[in-house]
Rosetta silent file (secondary structure, phi, psi, omega in degrees, C-alpha in Angstrom):
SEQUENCE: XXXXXXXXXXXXXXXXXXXXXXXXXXXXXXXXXXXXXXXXXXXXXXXXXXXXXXXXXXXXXXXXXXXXXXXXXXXXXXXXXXXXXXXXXXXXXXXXXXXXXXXXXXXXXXXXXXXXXXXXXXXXXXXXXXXXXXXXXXXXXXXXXXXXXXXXXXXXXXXXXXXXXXXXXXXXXXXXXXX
SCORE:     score description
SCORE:     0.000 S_00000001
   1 L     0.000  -17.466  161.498    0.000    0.000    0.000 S_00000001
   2 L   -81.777   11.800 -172.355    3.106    2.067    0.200 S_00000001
   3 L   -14.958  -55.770  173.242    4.594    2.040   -2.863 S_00000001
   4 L   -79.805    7.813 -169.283    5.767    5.463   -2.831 S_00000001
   5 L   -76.461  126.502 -174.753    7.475    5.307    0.762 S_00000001
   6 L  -102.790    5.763 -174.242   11.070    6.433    0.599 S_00000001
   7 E  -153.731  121.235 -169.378   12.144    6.472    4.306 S_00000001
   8 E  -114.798  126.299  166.286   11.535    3.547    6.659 S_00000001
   9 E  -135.639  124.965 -171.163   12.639    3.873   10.448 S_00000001
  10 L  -132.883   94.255 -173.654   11.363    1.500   13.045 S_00000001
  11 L  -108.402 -174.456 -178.575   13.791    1.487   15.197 S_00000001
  12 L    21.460   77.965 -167.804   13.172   -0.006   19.217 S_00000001
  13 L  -148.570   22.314 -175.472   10.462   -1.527   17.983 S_00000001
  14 L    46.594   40.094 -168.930   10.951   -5.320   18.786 S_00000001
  15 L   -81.678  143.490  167.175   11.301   -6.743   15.394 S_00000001
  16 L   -75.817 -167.630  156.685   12.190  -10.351   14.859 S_00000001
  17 L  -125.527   29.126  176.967   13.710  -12.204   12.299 S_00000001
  18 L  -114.385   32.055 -165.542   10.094  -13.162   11.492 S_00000001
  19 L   -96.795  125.071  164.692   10.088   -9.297   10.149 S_00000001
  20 L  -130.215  127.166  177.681    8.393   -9.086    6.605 S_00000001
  21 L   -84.312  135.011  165.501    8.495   -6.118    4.494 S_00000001
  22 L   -75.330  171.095  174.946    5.900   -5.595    1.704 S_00000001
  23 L   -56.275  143.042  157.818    8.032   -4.562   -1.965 S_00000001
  24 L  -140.177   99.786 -173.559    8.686   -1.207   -1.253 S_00000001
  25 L   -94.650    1.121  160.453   10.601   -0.242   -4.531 S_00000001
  26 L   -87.782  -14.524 -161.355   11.187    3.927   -3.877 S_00000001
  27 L   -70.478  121.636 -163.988   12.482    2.925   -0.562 S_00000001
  28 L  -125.897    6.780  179.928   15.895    4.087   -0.141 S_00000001
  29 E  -112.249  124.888 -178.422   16.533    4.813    3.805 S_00000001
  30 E  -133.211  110.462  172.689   16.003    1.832    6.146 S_00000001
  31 E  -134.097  141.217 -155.119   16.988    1.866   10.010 S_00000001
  32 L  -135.193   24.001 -178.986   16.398   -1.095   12.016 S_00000001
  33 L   -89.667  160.635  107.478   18.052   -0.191   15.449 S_00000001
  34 L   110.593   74.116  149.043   18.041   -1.578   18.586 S_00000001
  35 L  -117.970 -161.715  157.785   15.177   -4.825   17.709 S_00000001
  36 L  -108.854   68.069  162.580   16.046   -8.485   17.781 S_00000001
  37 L   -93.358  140.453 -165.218   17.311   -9.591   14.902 S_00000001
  38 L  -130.423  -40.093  162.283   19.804  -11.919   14.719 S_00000001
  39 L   -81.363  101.796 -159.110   19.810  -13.584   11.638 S_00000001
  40 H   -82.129  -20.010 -178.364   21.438  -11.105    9.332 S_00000001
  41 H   -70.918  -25.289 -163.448   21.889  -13.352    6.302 S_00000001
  42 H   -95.205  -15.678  176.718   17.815  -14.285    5.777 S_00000001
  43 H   -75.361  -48.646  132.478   17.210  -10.392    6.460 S_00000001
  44 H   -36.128  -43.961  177.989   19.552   -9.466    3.837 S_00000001
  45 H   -56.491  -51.333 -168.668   18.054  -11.712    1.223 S_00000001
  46 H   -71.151  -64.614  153.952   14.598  -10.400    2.084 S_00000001
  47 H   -30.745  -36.031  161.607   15.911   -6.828    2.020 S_00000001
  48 H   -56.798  -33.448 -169.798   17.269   -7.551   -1.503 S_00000001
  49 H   -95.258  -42.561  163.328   14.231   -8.862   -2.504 S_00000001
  50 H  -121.555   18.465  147.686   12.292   -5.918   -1.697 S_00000001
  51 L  -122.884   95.681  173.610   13.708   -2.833   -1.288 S_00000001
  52 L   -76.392   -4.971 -176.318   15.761   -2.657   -4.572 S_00000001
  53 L  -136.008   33.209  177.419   16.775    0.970   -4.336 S_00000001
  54 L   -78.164  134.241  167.301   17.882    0.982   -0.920 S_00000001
  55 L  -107.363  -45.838  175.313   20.745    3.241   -0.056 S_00000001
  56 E  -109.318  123.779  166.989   21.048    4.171    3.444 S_00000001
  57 E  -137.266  101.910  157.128   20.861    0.862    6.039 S_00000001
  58 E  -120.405  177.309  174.920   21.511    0.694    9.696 S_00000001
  59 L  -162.100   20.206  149.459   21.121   -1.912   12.569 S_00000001
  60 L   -41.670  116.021 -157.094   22.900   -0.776   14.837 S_00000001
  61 L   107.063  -15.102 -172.072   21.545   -2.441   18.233 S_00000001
  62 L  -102.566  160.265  167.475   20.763   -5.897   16.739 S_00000001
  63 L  -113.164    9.842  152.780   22.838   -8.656   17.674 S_00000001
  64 L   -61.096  -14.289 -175.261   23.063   -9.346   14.014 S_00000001
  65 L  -119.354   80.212 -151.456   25.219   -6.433   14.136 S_00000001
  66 L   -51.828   99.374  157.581   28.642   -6.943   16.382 S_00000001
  67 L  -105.482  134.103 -173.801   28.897   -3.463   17.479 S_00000001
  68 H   -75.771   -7.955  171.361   31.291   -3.314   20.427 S_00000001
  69 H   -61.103  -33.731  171.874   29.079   -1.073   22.156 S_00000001
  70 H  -101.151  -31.335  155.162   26.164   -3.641   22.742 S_00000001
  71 H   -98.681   50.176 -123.075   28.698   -6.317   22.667 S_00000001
  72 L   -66.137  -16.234  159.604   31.941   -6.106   24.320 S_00000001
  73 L   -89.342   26.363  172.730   32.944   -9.224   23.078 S_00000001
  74 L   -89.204  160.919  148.278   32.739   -7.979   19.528 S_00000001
  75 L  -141.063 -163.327 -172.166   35.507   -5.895   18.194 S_00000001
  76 H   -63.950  -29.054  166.556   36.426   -4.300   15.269 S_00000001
  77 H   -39.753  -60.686 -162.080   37.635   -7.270   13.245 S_00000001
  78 H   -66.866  -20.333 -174.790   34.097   -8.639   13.451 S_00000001
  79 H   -74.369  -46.814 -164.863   32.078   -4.954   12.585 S_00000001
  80 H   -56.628  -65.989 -178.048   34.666   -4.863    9.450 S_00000001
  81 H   -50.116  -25.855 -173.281   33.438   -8.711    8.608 S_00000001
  82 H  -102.332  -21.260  162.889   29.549   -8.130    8.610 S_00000001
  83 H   -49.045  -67.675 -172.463   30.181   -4.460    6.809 S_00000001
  84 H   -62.595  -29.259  163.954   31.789   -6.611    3.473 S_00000001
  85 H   -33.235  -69.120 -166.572   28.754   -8.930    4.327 S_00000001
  86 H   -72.576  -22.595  147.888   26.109   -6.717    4.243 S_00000001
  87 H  -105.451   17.074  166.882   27.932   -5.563    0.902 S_00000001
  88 H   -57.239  -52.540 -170.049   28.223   -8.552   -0.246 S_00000001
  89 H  -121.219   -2.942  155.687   24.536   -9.204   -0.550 S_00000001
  90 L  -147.561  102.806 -173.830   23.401   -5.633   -0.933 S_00000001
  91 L   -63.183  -18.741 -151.554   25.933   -3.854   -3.805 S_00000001
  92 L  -117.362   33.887 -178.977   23.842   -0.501   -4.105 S_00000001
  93 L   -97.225  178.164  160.355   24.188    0.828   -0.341 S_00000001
  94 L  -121.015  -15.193 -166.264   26.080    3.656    0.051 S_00000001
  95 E  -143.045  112.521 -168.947   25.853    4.039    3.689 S_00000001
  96 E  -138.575  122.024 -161.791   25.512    1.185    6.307 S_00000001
  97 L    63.568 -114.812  172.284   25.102    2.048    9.925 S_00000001
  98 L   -91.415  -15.932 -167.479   27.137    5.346   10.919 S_00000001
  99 E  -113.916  142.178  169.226   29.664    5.223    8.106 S_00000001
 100 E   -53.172  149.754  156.801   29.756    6.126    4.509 S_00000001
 101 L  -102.814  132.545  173.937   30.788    3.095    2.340 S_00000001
 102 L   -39.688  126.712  173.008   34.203    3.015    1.132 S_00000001
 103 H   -55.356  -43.665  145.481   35.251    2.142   -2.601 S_00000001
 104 H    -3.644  -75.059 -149.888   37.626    0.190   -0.528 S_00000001
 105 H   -81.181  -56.811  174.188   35.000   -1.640    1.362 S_00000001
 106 H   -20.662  -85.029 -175.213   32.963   -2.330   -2.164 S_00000001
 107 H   -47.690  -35.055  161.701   35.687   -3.875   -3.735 S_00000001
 108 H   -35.875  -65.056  179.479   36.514   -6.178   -0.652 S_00000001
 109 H   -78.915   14.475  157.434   33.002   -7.332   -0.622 S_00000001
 110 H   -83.426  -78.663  173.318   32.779   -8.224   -3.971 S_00000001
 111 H   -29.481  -48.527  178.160   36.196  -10.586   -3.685 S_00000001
 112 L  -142.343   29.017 -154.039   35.315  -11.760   -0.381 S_00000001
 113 L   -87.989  -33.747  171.556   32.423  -10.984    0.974 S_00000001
 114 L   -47.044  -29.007  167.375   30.335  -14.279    0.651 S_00000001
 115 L  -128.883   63.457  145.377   32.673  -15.405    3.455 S_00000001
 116 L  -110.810   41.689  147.598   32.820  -13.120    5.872 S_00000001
 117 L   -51.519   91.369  169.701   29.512  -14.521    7.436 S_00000001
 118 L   -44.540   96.712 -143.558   29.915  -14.154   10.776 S_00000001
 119 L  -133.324   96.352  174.585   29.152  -17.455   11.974 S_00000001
 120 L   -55.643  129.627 -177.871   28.859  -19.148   15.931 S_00000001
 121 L   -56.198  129.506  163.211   30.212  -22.451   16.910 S_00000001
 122 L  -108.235  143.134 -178.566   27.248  -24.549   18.346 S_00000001
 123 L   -73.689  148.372 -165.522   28.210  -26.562   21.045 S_00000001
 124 L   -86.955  -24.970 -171.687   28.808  -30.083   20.862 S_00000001
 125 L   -60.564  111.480  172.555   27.724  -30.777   24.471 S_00000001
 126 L   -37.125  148.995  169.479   23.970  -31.924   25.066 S_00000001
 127 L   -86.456  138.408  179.821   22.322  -29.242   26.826 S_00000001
 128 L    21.175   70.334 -162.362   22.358  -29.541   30.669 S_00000001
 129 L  -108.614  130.978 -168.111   21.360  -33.206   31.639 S_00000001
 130 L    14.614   58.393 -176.535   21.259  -34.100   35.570 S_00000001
 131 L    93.068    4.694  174.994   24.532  -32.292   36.475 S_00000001
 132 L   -79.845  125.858  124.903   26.845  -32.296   33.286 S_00000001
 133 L   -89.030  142.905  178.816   28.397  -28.605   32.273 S_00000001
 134 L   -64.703  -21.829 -175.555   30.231  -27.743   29.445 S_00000001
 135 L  -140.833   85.258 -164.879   32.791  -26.258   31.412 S_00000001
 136 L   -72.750  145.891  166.579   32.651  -28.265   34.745 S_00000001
 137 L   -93.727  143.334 -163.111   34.289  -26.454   37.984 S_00000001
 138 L  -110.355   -0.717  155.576   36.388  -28.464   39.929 S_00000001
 139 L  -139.103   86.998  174.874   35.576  -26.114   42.936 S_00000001
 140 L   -86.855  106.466 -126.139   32.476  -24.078   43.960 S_00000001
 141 L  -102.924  -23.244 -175.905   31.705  -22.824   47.084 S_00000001
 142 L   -72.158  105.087 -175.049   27.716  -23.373   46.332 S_00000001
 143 L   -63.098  150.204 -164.015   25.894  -26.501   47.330 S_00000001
 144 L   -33.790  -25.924  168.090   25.611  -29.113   44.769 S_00000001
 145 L   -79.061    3.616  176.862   21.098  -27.737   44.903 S_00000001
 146 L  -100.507  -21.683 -168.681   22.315  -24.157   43.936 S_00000001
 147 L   -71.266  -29.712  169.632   24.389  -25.002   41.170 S_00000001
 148 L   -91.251  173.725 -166.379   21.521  -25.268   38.741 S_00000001
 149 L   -86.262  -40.112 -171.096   19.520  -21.662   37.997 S_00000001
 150 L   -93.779   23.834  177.458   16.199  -23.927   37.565 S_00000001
 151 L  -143.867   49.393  172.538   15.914  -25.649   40.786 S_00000001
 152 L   -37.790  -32.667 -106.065   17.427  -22.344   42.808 S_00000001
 153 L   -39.906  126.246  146.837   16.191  -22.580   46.670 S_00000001
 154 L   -39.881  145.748  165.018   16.756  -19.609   48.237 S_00000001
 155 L  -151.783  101.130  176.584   18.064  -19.134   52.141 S_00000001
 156 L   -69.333 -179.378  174.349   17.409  -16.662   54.479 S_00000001
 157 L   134.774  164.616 -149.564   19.175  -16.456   57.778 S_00000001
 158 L  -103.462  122.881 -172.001   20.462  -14.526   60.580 S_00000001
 159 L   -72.561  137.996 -143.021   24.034  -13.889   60.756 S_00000001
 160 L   -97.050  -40.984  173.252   25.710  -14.809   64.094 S_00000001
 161 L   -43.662 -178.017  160.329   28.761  -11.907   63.564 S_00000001
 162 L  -150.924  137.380  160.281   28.413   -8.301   64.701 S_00000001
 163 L  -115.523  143.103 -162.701   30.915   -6.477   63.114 S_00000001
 164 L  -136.524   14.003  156.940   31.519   -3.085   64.907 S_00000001
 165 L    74.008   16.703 -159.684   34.875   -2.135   62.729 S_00000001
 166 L  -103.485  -28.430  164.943   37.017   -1.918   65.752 S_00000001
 167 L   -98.804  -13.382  149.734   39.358   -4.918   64.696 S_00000001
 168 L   -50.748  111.101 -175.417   40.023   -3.624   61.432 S_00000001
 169 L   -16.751  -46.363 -178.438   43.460   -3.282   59.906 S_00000001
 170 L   -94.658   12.822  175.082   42.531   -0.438   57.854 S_00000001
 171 L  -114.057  -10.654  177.385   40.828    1.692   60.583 S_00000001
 172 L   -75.998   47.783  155.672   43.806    1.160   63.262 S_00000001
 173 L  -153.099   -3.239 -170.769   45.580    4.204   62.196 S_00000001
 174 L  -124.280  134.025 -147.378   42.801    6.543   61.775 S_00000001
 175 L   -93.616  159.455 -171.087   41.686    8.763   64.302 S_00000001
 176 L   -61.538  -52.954 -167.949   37.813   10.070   64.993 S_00000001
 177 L   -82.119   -7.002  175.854   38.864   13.581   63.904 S_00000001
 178 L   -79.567  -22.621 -152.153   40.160   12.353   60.669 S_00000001
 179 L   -83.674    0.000    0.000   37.018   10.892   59.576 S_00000001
């Protein structure tokens, strides 16, 4: 019904990767920050497939998009790999996220962009079964009912100490008027 819409921005708006666009073939600004999208290769495709004159893209905020800001275990290596991605599978952008793109970055993602697909290891380890972790601790201070998250118990109780700072090391030089 939008045919003519040239500027789309939905950004913090809880989008999926079950996000479908009607053709929008004028559209040429798209921002996509801060939803949940994760798979960036089937959103690309779809993006390809219907916004053909798209120019301007960000998704910044996604965790399709390793920005070290929302991820600290992203760095720059990894923003540089999904940038030749994302021009990999869409050639016409000129601008993706905060930065212009680079003649640079074009040619890259033409050569090599089909594999920079940022892509996570799945673990070989069955998920959680009666006390198996992937990365068992050979010491834990927690009893063996705390260690899983879904069968927590809780425990209140009344502490037996008083502490009234009077045996501390780091107050035995410092005087009342110092304070």
């Amino acid at each position: 019904m939008f045919i003519e819409l040239e500027e789309l921005i939905v950004d913090n708006n809880l989008l999926g990767n079950d996000l479908l666009l009607p053709r929008l073939p004028n559209l040429h600004t798209l921002t996509l920050n801060k939803n949940q999208l994760t798979d960036i290769e089937a959103l690309l495709e779809h993006l390809a497939d219907v916004t053909p004159s798209l120019k301007y893209l960000s998704l910044l905020g996604n965790e399709a998009c390793p920005n070290q800001l929302v991820s600290p275990d992203k760095d720059e290596d990894d923003y540089q790999r999904y940038r030749y991605f994302v021009l990999h599978k869409l050639p016409q952008l000129k601008f993706l996220d905060t930065r212009k793109v680079t003649i640079k970055e074009v040619m890259e993602a033409q050569a090599r962009g089909a594999f920079m697909k940022v892509v996570k290891p799945k673990s070989e380890a069955p998920p959680n079964e009666a006390g198996s972790e992937s990365h068992p601790l050979s010491y834990t201070p927690l009893p063996r009912g705390s260690r899983d998250a879904k069968n927590h118990r809780g425990i209140f109780a009344k502490c037996r100490y008083v502490y009234y700072g009077k045996h501390s090391e780091g107050n035995r030089f410092i005087r009342n008027d110092q304070l």
